[in-house]
Amino acid sequence: MPEDPPEYRMYGELAHLWQQISAPEEYAEEASELRELIFDLLKAGPDPFRPTLLEFGSGGGNALSHLTPFMDTVATDTSTDMLAVSEQINPGAEHIVGDMRSMRLGRKFDAVVVLDAVSYMLTEDDLRGTFETARAHLNPGGVFIAGPDWLEGITPVPNISCKLGKQGELSYAEFVHDPDPNDSSIELVFTFYVPQGDGSVKVEEDRHRHGIFPLQTWLLAMRDAGFEAGTHRYSADVSAGSGYYITGIAI
C-alpha cells in the first residue's frame, strides 16, 4: 500500500485561502487547450458529445470549473478541505476522497486527467501506481493526460516567484530548490502574507516536496501501465509547468 500523503498546510488548515492564492480565471486558457486536446485524442466527431472525465488531485477545482460545462466530471483528491473548496465552484461535479495511486471506483470513463497534482508523486512507484489507476478507470481507447510541473533536464530548478496583492489582499512568495541532487525530488517553500482584520499581517510558511523525473521515465511507466504514450507541447500561457502534457491512449 502507498504511504499516506504528507500533510501540507495549503491543502488543510490554509485551504480557505486557496482562491486568494490561485483564482479559477487564471486557468481558463490552459483548460481550453486541455479540453481541445481531450476531444482531439478521443477523435470526437462533429455530433454533440459530452465525455465523462475523472480528475485526480483536483484540489480546489479551478481547472475543472472550465471543463464541467462540456463534460460529466468526477473530482478526486486526498484533501477533504480542498474538495470542499471545489464544491463551491463545481456544484455539478461529483466529489470523492481518493488517492490517485491506489483508488478503484469500479467505473470507466472516457478520459482521466491529472494536472500539477501529479508532481506530488515522489517515486517511480508512485508514478506507476497513478498510471495503473488511470488505466483501471478507462475503456480501451480512453484518454489519459498528465501535466507535470517538472521534467528533469527540461524544467529549470531552482526558481522563485511572487504574487503581490493589492491593499488588504494576500501576497505570497514561492522558492524552489533542490536540497539533494541525488534523489528524485525538489522542495518548494511558500511564505504567505495574510492581512488580518485589525490591519496587521500574519505570516504562514508551508514546505512541499515534488517529484522530478526524466521524460523517458514518464513515457516508459505509462507504456508499462497499458498506454500508447506520447507528449503534447502546450501553447497556453501557463505560469508554472514543464510545458508538456504526457498523453496516453488506453490499449
PDB file of C-alpha atoms in Angstrom:
ATOM      1  CA  MET A   1       0.000   0.000   0.000  1.00  0.00           C
ATOM      2  CA  PRO A   2       1.265   3.543  -0.733  1.00  0.00           C
ATOM      3  CA  GLU A   3       2.276   5.712   2.181  1.00  0.00           C
ATOM      4  CA  ASP A   4      -0.189   8.318   3.444  1.00  0.00           C
ATOM      5  CA  PRO A   5       0.329  11.653   1.644  1.00  0.00           C
ATOM      6  CA  PRO A   6       2.201  14.305   3.659  1.00  0.00           C
ATOM      7  CA  GLU A   7       0.172  16.932   5.480  1.00  0.00           C
ATOM      8  CA  TYR A   8       0.633  20.130   3.527  1.00  0.00           C
ATOM      9  CA  ARG A   9      -0.874  23.175   5.239  1.00  0.00           C
ATOM     10  CA  MET A  10      -2.004  24.702   1.928  1.00  0.00           C
ATOM     11  CA  TYR A  11      -4.368  21.774   1.418  1.00  0.00           C
ATOM     12  CA  GLY A  12      -5.538  21.587   5.028  1.00  0.00           C
ATOM     13  CA  GLU A  13      -5.677  24.404   7.550  1.00  0.00           C
ATOM     14  CA  LEU A  14      -4.879  27.030   4.870  1.00  0.00           C
ATOM     15  CA  ALA A  15      -7.268  25.662   2.224  1.00  0.00           C
ATOM     16  CA  HIS A  16      -9.710  28.515   2.902  1.00  0.00           C
ATOM     17  CA  LEU A  17      -7.107  30.842   1.327  1.00  0.00           C
ATOM     18  CA  TRP A  18      -6.880  28.829  -1.893  1.00  0.00           C
ATOM     19  CA  GLN A  19      -8.864  31.108  -4.177  1.00  0.00           C
ATOM     20  CA  GLN A  20      -6.806  34.069  -2.985  1.00  0.00           C
ATOM     21  CA  ILE A  21      -3.661  32.093  -3.798  1.00  0.00           C
ATOM     22  CA  SER A  22      -4.928  30.772  -7.141  1.00  0.00           C
ATOM     23  CA  ALA A  23      -8.084  32.084  -8.830  1.00  0.00           C
ATOM     24  CA  PRO A  24     -10.245  29.996 -11.236  1.00  0.00           C
ATOM     25  CA  GLU A  25      -9.973  32.568 -14.042  1.00  0.00           C
ATOM     26  CA  GLU A  26      -6.209  32.041 -14.145  1.00  0.00           C
ATOM     27  CA  TYR A  27      -6.841  28.519 -15.507  1.00  0.00           C
ATOM     28  CA  ALA A  28      -9.156  29.461 -18.376  1.00  0.00           C
ATOM     29  CA  GLU A  29      -6.607  29.407 -21.205  1.00  0.00           C
ATOM     30  CA  GLU A  30      -4.908  26.205 -20.070  1.00  0.00           C
ATOM     31  CA  ALA A  31      -8.249  24.452 -19.545  1.00  0.00           C
ATOM     32  CA  SER A  32      -9.439  25.468 -23.009  1.00  0.00           C
ATOM     33  CA  GLU A  33      -6.382  23.892 -24.620  1.00  0.00           C
ATOM     34  CA  LEU A  34      -6.723  20.824 -22.402  1.00  0.00           C
ATOM     35  CA  ARG A  35     -10.368  20.419 -23.428  1.00  0.00           C
ATOM     36  CA  GLU A  36      -9.454  20.608 -27.114  1.00  0.00           C
ATOM     37  CA  LEU A  37      -6.710  18.022 -26.595  1.00  0.00           C
ATOM     38  CA  ILE A  38      -9.109  15.615 -24.862  1.00  0.00           C
ATOM     39  CA  PHE A  39     -11.653  15.867 -27.682  1.00  0.00           C
ATOM     40  CA  ASP A  40      -8.922  15.512 -30.297  1.00  0.00           C
ATOM     41  CA  LEU A  41      -7.420  12.395 -28.692  1.00  0.00           C
ATOM     42  CA  LEU A  42     -10.881  10.885 -28.290  1.00  0.00           C
ATOM     43  CA  LYS A  43     -11.426  11.538 -32.012  1.00  0.00           C
ATOM     44  CA  ALA A  44     -14.796  13.055 -31.199  1.00  0.00           C
ATOM     45  CA  GLY A  45     -16.913  13.650 -34.295  1.00  0.00           C
ATOM     46  CA  PRO A  46     -18.998  16.684 -35.197  1.00  0.00           C
ATOM     47  CA  ASP A  47     -22.083  15.406 -33.358  1.00  0.00           C
ATOM     48  CA  PRO A  48     -22.661  16.700 -29.819  1.00  0.00           C
ATOM     49  CA  PHE A  49     -20.500  14.649 -27.480  1.00  0.00           C
ATOM     50  CA  ARG A  50     -20.245  15.035 -23.726  1.00  0.00           C
ATOM     51  CA  PRO A  51     -17.448  12.792 -22.440  1.00  0.00           C
ATOM     52  CA  THR A  52     -17.070  11.529 -18.895  1.00  0.00           C
ATOM     53  CA  LEU A  53     -13.974  12.828 -17.097  1.00  0.00           C
ATOM     54  CA  LEU A  54     -12.230  11.682 -13.920  1.00  0.00           C
ATOM     55  CA  GLU A  55      -9.677  14.088 -12.428  1.00  0.00           C
ATOM     56  CA  PHE A  56      -7.010  13.009  -9.940  1.00  0.00           C
ATOM     57  CA  GLY A  57      -5.790  15.559  -7.406  1.00  0.00           C
ATOM     58  CA  SER A  58      -8.391  18.116  -8.444  1.00  0.00           C
ATOM     59  CA  GLY A  59      -7.671  20.324  -5.420  1.00  0.00           C
ATOM     60  CA  GLY A  60      -9.738  23.498  -5.356  1.00  0.00           C
ATOM     61  CA  GLY A  61     -11.278  22.662  -8.740  1.00  0.00           C
ATOM     62  CA  ASN A  62     -10.024  25.702 -10.656  1.00  0.00           C
ATOM     63  CA  ALA A  63      -9.218  23.852 -13.887  1.00  0.00           C
ATOM     64  CA  LEU A  64     -12.276  21.634 -13.522  1.00  0.00           C
ATOM     65  CA  SER A  65     -14.551  24.684 -13.406  1.00  0.00           C
ATOM     66  CA  HIS A  66     -13.723  25.300 -17.078  1.00  0.00           C
ATOM     67  CA  LEU A  67     -14.331  21.660 -18.073  1.00  0.00           C
ATOM     68  CA  THR A  68     -17.622  20.863 -16.318  1.00  0.00           C
ATOM     69  CA  PRO A  69     -19.706  22.863 -18.820  1.00  0.00           C
ATOM     70  CA  PHE A  70     -18.547  20.420 -21.520  1.00  0.00           C
ATOM     71  CA  MET A  71     -18.107  17.122 -19.648  1.00  0.00           C
ATOM     72  CA  ASP A  72     -19.618  14.996 -16.891  1.00  0.00           C
ATOM     73  CA  THR A  73     -16.925  15.248 -14.256  1.00  0.00           C
ATOM     74  CA  VAL A  74     -15.772  13.456 -11.113  1.00  0.00           C
ATOM     75  CA  ALA A  75     -13.225  15.222  -8.910  1.00  0.00           C
ATOM     76  CA  THR A  76     -10.974  13.243  -6.571  1.00  0.00           C
ATOM     77  CA  ASP A  77      -8.406  14.350  -4.019  1.00  0.00           C
ATOM     78  CA  THR A  78      -6.917  13.163  -0.731  1.00  0.00           C
ATOM     79  CA  SER A  79      -7.833  16.505   0.913  1.00  0.00           C
ATOM     80  CA  THR A  80     -11.415  16.900   2.115  1.00  0.00           C
ATOM     81  CA  ASP A  81     -10.729  20.602   2.721  1.00  0.00           C
ATOM     82  CA  MET A  82      -9.774  21.181  -0.917  1.00  0.00           C
ATOM     83  CA  LEU A  83     -12.721  19.167  -2.190  1.00  0.00           C
ATOM     84  CA  ALA A  84     -14.979  21.424  -0.123  1.00  0.00           C
ATOM     85  CA  VAL A  85     -13.459  24.441  -1.900  1.00  0.00           C
ATOM     86  CA  SER A  86     -14.015  22.766  -5.272  1.00  0.00           C
ATOM     87  CA  GLU A  87     -17.660  22.014  -4.481  1.00  0.00           C
ATOM     88  CA  GLN A  88     -18.301  25.757  -4.203  1.00  0.00           C
ATOM     89  CA  ILE A  89     -17.355  26.387  -7.844  1.00  0.00           C
ATOM     90  CA  ASN A  90     -18.189  22.945  -9.273  1.00  0.00           C
ATOM     91  CA  PRO A  91     -21.622  22.122  -7.866  1.00  0.00           C
ATOM     92  CA  GLY A  92     -22.383  19.902 -10.845  1.00  0.00           C
ATOM     93  CA  ALA A  93     -19.333  17.672 -10.359  1.00  0.00           C
ATOM     94  CA  GLU A  94     -19.194  14.595  -8.162  1.00  0.00           C
ATOM     95  CA  HIS A  95     -16.517  14.846  -5.449  1.00  0.00           C
ATOM     96  CA  ILE A  96     -14.791  11.783  -3.975  1.00  0.00           C
ATOM     97  CA  VAL A  97     -11.923  11.392  -1.500  1.00  0.00           C
ATOM     98  CA  GLY A  98      -9.326   9.151  -3.123  1.00  0.00           C
ATOM     99  CA  ASP A  99      -5.595   8.552  -3.618  1.00  0.00           C
ATOM    100  CA  MET A 100      -4.568   8.556  -7.277  1.00  0.00           C
ATOM    101  CA  ARG A 101      -2.016   5.800  -6.630  1.00  0.00           C
ATOM    102  CA  SER A 102      -4.483   3.213  -5.406  1.00  0.00           C
ATOM    103  CA  MET A 103      -8.194   4.088  -5.591  1.00  0.00           C
ATOM    104  CA  ARG A 104     -10.652   1.984  -7.564  1.00  0.00           C
ATOM    105  CA  LEU A 105     -14.104   3.442  -8.181  1.00  0.00           C
ATOM    106  CA  GLY A 106     -15.471   0.480 -10.130  1.00  0.00           C
ATOM    107  CA  ARG A 107     -16.366   2.718 -13.083  1.00  0.00           C
ATOM    108  CA  LYS A 108     -14.982   3.515 -16.515  1.00  0.00           C
ATOM    109  CA  PHE A 109     -14.504   6.974 -18.046  1.00  0.00           C
ATOM    110  CA  ASP A 110     -13.741   8.464 -21.442  1.00  0.00           C
ATOM    111  CA  ALA A 111     -10.848  10.485 -20.021  1.00  0.00           C
ATOM    112  CA  VAL A 112      -8.691  10.684 -16.906  1.00  0.00           C
ATOM    113  CA  VAL A 113      -6.686  13.833 -16.166  1.00  0.00           C
ATOM    114  CA  VAL A 114      -4.143  14.771 -13.525  1.00  0.00           C
ATOM    115  CA  LEU A 115      -2.536  18.201 -13.752  1.00  0.00           C
ATOM    116  CA  ASP A 116       0.045  19.701 -11.381  1.00  0.00           C
ATOM    117  CA  ALA A 117      -1.041  17.333  -8.586  1.00  0.00           C
ATOM    118  CA  VAL A 118       0.955  14.594 -10.320  1.00  0.00           C
ATOM    119  CA  SER A 119       4.068  16.500  -9.233  1.00  0.00           C
ATOM    120  CA  TYR A 120       3.461  15.177  -5.707  1.00  0.00           C
ATOM    121  CA  MET A 121       4.389  11.692  -6.887  1.00  0.00           C
ATOM    122  CA  LEU A 122       7.870  11.366  -5.375  1.00  0.00           C
ATOM    123  CA  THR A 123       8.995   7.961  -6.634  1.00  0.00           C
ATOM    124  CA  GLU A 124       8.733   5.914  -9.804  1.00  0.00           C
ATOM    125  CA  ASP A 125       6.474   3.526  -7.881  1.00  0.00           C
ATOM    126  CA  ASP A 126       4.138   6.478  -7.205  1.00  0.00           C
ATOM    127  CA  LEU A 127       4.062   7.281 -10.925  1.00  0.00           C
ATOM    128  CA  ARG A 128       3.373   3.679 -11.866  1.00  0.00           C
ATOM    129  CA  GLY A 129       0.595   3.425  -9.305  1.00  0.00           C
ATOM    130  CA  THR A 130      -1.013   6.567 -10.706  1.00  0.00           C
ATOM    131  CA  PHE A 131      -0.832   5.312 -14.277  1.00  0.00           C
ATOM    132  CA  GLU A 132      -2.234   1.914 -13.294  1.00  0.00           C
ATOM    133  CA  THR A 133      -5.123   3.665 -11.512  1.00  0.00           C
ATOM    134  CA  ALA A 134      -5.808   5.698 -14.633  1.00  0.00           C
ATOM    135  CA  ARG A 135      -5.775   2.607 -16.849  1.00  0.00           C
ATOM    136  CA  ALA A 136      -8.156   0.803 -14.466  1.00  0.00           C
ATOM    137  CA  HIS A 137     -10.707   3.593 -14.983  1.00  0.00           C
ATOM    138  CA  LEU A 138     -10.562   3.728 -18.787  1.00  0.00           C
ATOM    139  CA  ASN A 139     -12.020   1.586 -21.530  1.00  0.00           C
ATOM    140  CA  PRO A 140      -9.740   0.730 -24.457  1.00  0.00           C
ATOM    141  CA  GLY A 141      -9.276   3.907 -26.473  1.00  0.00           C
ATOM    142  CA  GLY A 142      -9.790   6.119 -23.426  1.00  0.00           C
ATOM    143  CA  VAL A 143      -7.527   9.116 -22.904  1.00  0.00           C
ATOM    144  CA  PHE A 144      -5.131   9.837 -20.034  1.00  0.00           C
ATOM    145  CA  ILE A 145      -3.352  13.192 -19.696  1.00  0.00           C
ATOM    146  CA  ALA A 146      -0.796  14.132 -17.035  1.00  0.00           C
ATOM    147  CA  GLY A 147       0.584  17.656 -16.622  1.00  0.00           C
ATOM    148  CA  PRO A 148       3.757  17.581 -14.501  1.00  0.00           C
ATOM    149  CA  ASP A 149       5.309  20.801 -13.271  1.00  0.00           C
ATOM    150  CA  TRP A 150       8.817  19.405 -13.641  1.00  0.00           C
ATOM    151  CA  LEU A 151      10.760  17.271 -16.103  1.00  0.00           C
ATOM    152  CA  GLU A 152      14.391  16.534 -15.342  1.00  0.00           C
ATOM    153  CA  GLY A 153      16.662  18.192 -17.891  1.00  0.00           C
ATOM    154  CA  ILE A 154      13.793  20.281 -19.284  1.00  0.00           C
ATOM    155  CA  THR A 155      12.434  22.355 -16.402  1.00  0.00           C
ATOM    156  CA  PRO A 156      14.990  24.661 -14.743  1.00  0.00           C
ATOM    157  CA  VAL A 157      15.439  24.412 -10.962  1.00  0.00           C
ATOM    158  CA  PRO A 158      15.725  26.462  -8.785  1.00  0.00           C
ATOM    159  CA  ASN A 159      13.457  29.460  -9.283  1.00  0.00           C
ATOM    160  CA  ILE A 160      11.450  31.952  -7.274  1.00  0.00           C
ATOM    161  CA  SER A 161       8.084  33.560  -7.935  1.00  0.00           C
ATOM    162  CA  CYS A 162       5.990  36.132  -6.111  1.00  0.00           C
ATOM    163  CA  LYS A 163       2.378  37.241  -6.159  1.00  0.00           C
ATOM    164  CA  LEU A 164       1.854  40.668  -4.663  1.00  0.00           C
ATOM    165  CA  GLY A 165      -1.692  41.507  -3.621  1.00  0.00           C
ATOM    166  CA  LYS A 166      -3.213  44.946  -3.506  1.00  0.00           C
ATOM    167  CA  GLN A 167      -4.016  46.703  -0.246  1.00  0.00           C
ATOM    168  CA  GLY A 168      -5.643  44.175   2.082  1.00  0.00           C
ATOM    169  CA  GLU A 169      -5.048  41.186  -0.244  1.00  0.00           C
ATOM    170  CA  LEU A 170      -2.967  38.084   0.341  1.00  0.00           C
ATOM    171  CA  SER A 171       0.571  38.062  -1.056  1.00  0.00           C
ATOM    172  CA  TYR A 172       2.992  35.161  -1.260  1.00  0.00           C
ATOM    173  CA  ALA A 173       6.470  34.099  -2.315  1.00  0.00           C
ATOM    174  CA  GLU A 174       7.435  30.665  -3.631  1.00  0.00           C
ATOM    175  CA  PHE A 175      11.052  29.478  -3.625  1.00  0.00           C
ATOM    176  CA  VAL A 176      12.041  26.227  -5.360  1.00  0.00           C
ATOM    177  CA  HIS A 177      15.316  24.460  -4.702  1.00  0.00           C
ATOM    178  CA  ASP A 178      16.927  21.018  -4.869  1.00  0.00           C
ATOM    179  CA  PRO A 179      18.416  20.149  -1.470  1.00  0.00           C
ATOM    180  CA  ASP A 180      19.626  16.731  -2.676  1.00  0.00           C
ATOM    181  CA  PRO A 181      20.511  16.471  -6.390  1.00  0.00           C
ATOM    182  CA  ASN A 182      20.958  12.704  -5.964  1.00  0.00           C
ATOM    183  CA  ASP A 183      17.281  11.975  -5.275  1.00  0.00           C
ATOM    184  CA  SER A 184      14.153  12.395  -7.417  1.00  0.00           C
ATOM    185  CA  SER A 185      12.549  15.258  -5.512  1.00  0.00           C
ATOM    186  CA  ILE A 186      12.797  19.012  -5.034  1.00  0.00           C
ATOM    187  CA  GLU A 187      11.428  21.302  -2.330  1.00  0.00           C
ATOM    188  CA  LEU A 188       9.047  24.247  -2.650  1.00  0.00           C
ATOM    189  CA  VAL A 189       8.943  26.766   0.193  1.00  0.00           C
ATOM    190  CA  PHE A 190       5.855  29.008   0.331  1.00  0.00           C
ATOM    191  CA  THR A 191       5.554  32.102   2.506  1.00  0.00           C
ATOM    192  CA  PHE A 192       2.080  33.655   2.730  1.00  0.00           C
ATOM    193  CA  TYR A 193       1.412  37.179   3.983  1.00  0.00           C
ATOM    194  CA  VAL A 194      -2.213  37.171   5.146  1.00  0.00           C
ATOM    195  CA  PRO A 195      -3.842  40.537   6.008  1.00  0.00           C
ATOM    196  CA  GLN A 196      -5.831  40.495   9.251  1.00  0.00           C
ATOM    197  CA  GLY A 197      -8.939  42.474  10.137  1.00  0.00           C
ATOM    198  CA  ASP A 198      -7.026  44.708  12.549  1.00  0.00           C
ATOM    199  CA  GLY A 199      -4.605  45.879   9.849  1.00  0.00           C
ATOM    200  CA  SER A 200      -1.790  43.518  10.832  1.00  0.00           C
ATOM    201  CA  VAL A 201      -0.283  40.793   8.647  1.00  0.00           C
ATOM    202  CA  LYS A 202       0.053  37.119   9.622  1.00  0.00           C
ATOM    203  CA  VAL A 203       2.952  35.204   8.069  1.00  0.00           C
ATOM    204  CA  GLU A 204       2.458  31.490   7.285  1.00  0.00           C
ATOM    205  CA  GLU A 205       5.093  29.081   5.909  1.00  0.00           C
ATOM    206  CA  ASP A 206       4.491  25.776   4.112  1.00  0.00           C
ATOM    207  CA  ARG A 207       7.046  23.359   2.641  1.00  0.00           C
ATOM    208  CA  HIS A 208       6.171  20.917  -0.145  1.00  0.00           C
ATOM    209  CA  ARG A 209       8.066  18.169  -1.979  1.00  0.00           C
ATOM    210  CA  HIS A 210       7.651  17.486  -5.695  1.00  0.00           C
ATOM    211  CA  GLY A 211       8.993  14.620  -7.763  1.00  0.00           C
ATOM    212  CA  ILE A 212      11.175  15.298 -10.790  1.00  0.00           C
ATOM    213  CA  PHE A 213      11.917  12.605 -13.378  1.00  0.00           C
ATOM    214  CA  PRO A 214      13.250  12.459 -16.954  1.00  0.00           C
ATOM    215  CA  LEU A 215      10.646  12.467 -19.701  1.00  0.00           C
ATOM    216  CA  GLN A 216      11.675   8.936 -20.670  1.00  0.00           C
ATOM    217  CA  THR A 217      10.743   7.695 -17.183  1.00  0.00           C
ATOM    218  CA  TRP A 218       7.222   9.056 -17.629  1.00  0.00           C
ATOM    219  CA  LEU A 219       6.801   7.520 -21.066  1.00  0.00           C
ATOM    220  CA  LEU A 220       8.155   4.106 -20.065  1.00  0.00           C
ATOM    221  CA  ALA A 221       5.979   3.921 -16.938  1.00  0.00           C
ATOM    222  CA  MET A 222       2.912   4.899 -18.943  1.00  0.00           C
ATOM    223  CA  ARG A 223       3.592   2.235 -21.569  1.00  0.00           C
ATOM    224  CA  ASP A 224       4.090  -0.382 -18.863  1.00  0.00           C
ATOM    225  CA  ALA A 225       0.660   0.550 -17.452  1.00  0.00           C
ATOM    226  CA  GLY A 226      -1.046  -0.216 -20.774  1.00  0.00           C
ATOM    227  CA  PHE A 227      -0.980   3.041 -22.715  1.00  0.00           C
ATOM    228  CA  GLU A 228       0.218   4.180 -26.082  1.00  0.00           C
ATOM    229  CA  ALA A 229       2.289   7.063 -24.699  1.00  0.00           C
ATOM    230  CA  GLY A 230       3.188  10.420 -26.219  1.00  0.00           C
ATOM    231  CA  THR A 231       3.670  14.092 -25.472  1.00  0.00           C
ATOM    232  CA  HIS A 232       1.899  17.339 -26.296  1.00  0.00           C
ATOM    233  CA  ARG A 233       3.738  20.672 -26.069  1.00  0.00           C
ATOM    234  CA  TYR A 234       1.127  23.109 -24.827  1.00  0.00           C
ATOM    235  CA  SER A 235       0.927  26.644 -26.139  1.00  0.00           C
ATOM    236  CA  ALA A 236      -1.291  28.174 -23.435  1.00  0.00           C
ATOM    237  CA  ASP A 237       0.287  30.828 -21.222  1.00  0.00           C
ATOM    238  CA  VAL A 238       0.812  28.787 -18.044  1.00  0.00           C
ATOM    239  CA  SER A 239       2.765  30.494 -15.264  1.00  0.00           C
ATOM    240  CA  ALA A 240       4.093  27.174 -13.942  1.00  0.00           C
ATOM    241  CA  GLY A 241       4.607  23.791 -15.519  1.00  0.00           C
ATOM    242  CA  SER A 242       7.022  21.765 -17.586  1.00  0.00           C
ATOM    243  CA  GLY A 243       5.487  22.857 -20.883  1.00  0.00           C
ATOM    244  CA  TYR A 244       4.402  19.309 -21.700  1.00  0.00           C
ATOM    245  CA  TYR A 245       1.387  17.098 -21.239  1.00  0.00           C
ATOM    246  CA  ILE A 246       2.226  13.411 -21.100  1.00  0.00           C
ATOM    247  CA  THR A 247      -0.563  11.676 -23.011  1.00  0.00           C
ATOM    248  CA  GLY A 248      -1.758   8.104 -23.164  1.00  0.00           C
ATOM    249  CA  ILE A 249      -4.324   6.145 -25.162  1.00  0.00           C
ATOM    250  CA  ALA A 250      -5.540   3.076 -23.268  1.00  0.00           C
ATOM    251  CA  ILE A 251      -4.659  -0.065 -25.204  1.00  0.00           C
TER     252      ILE A 251
END
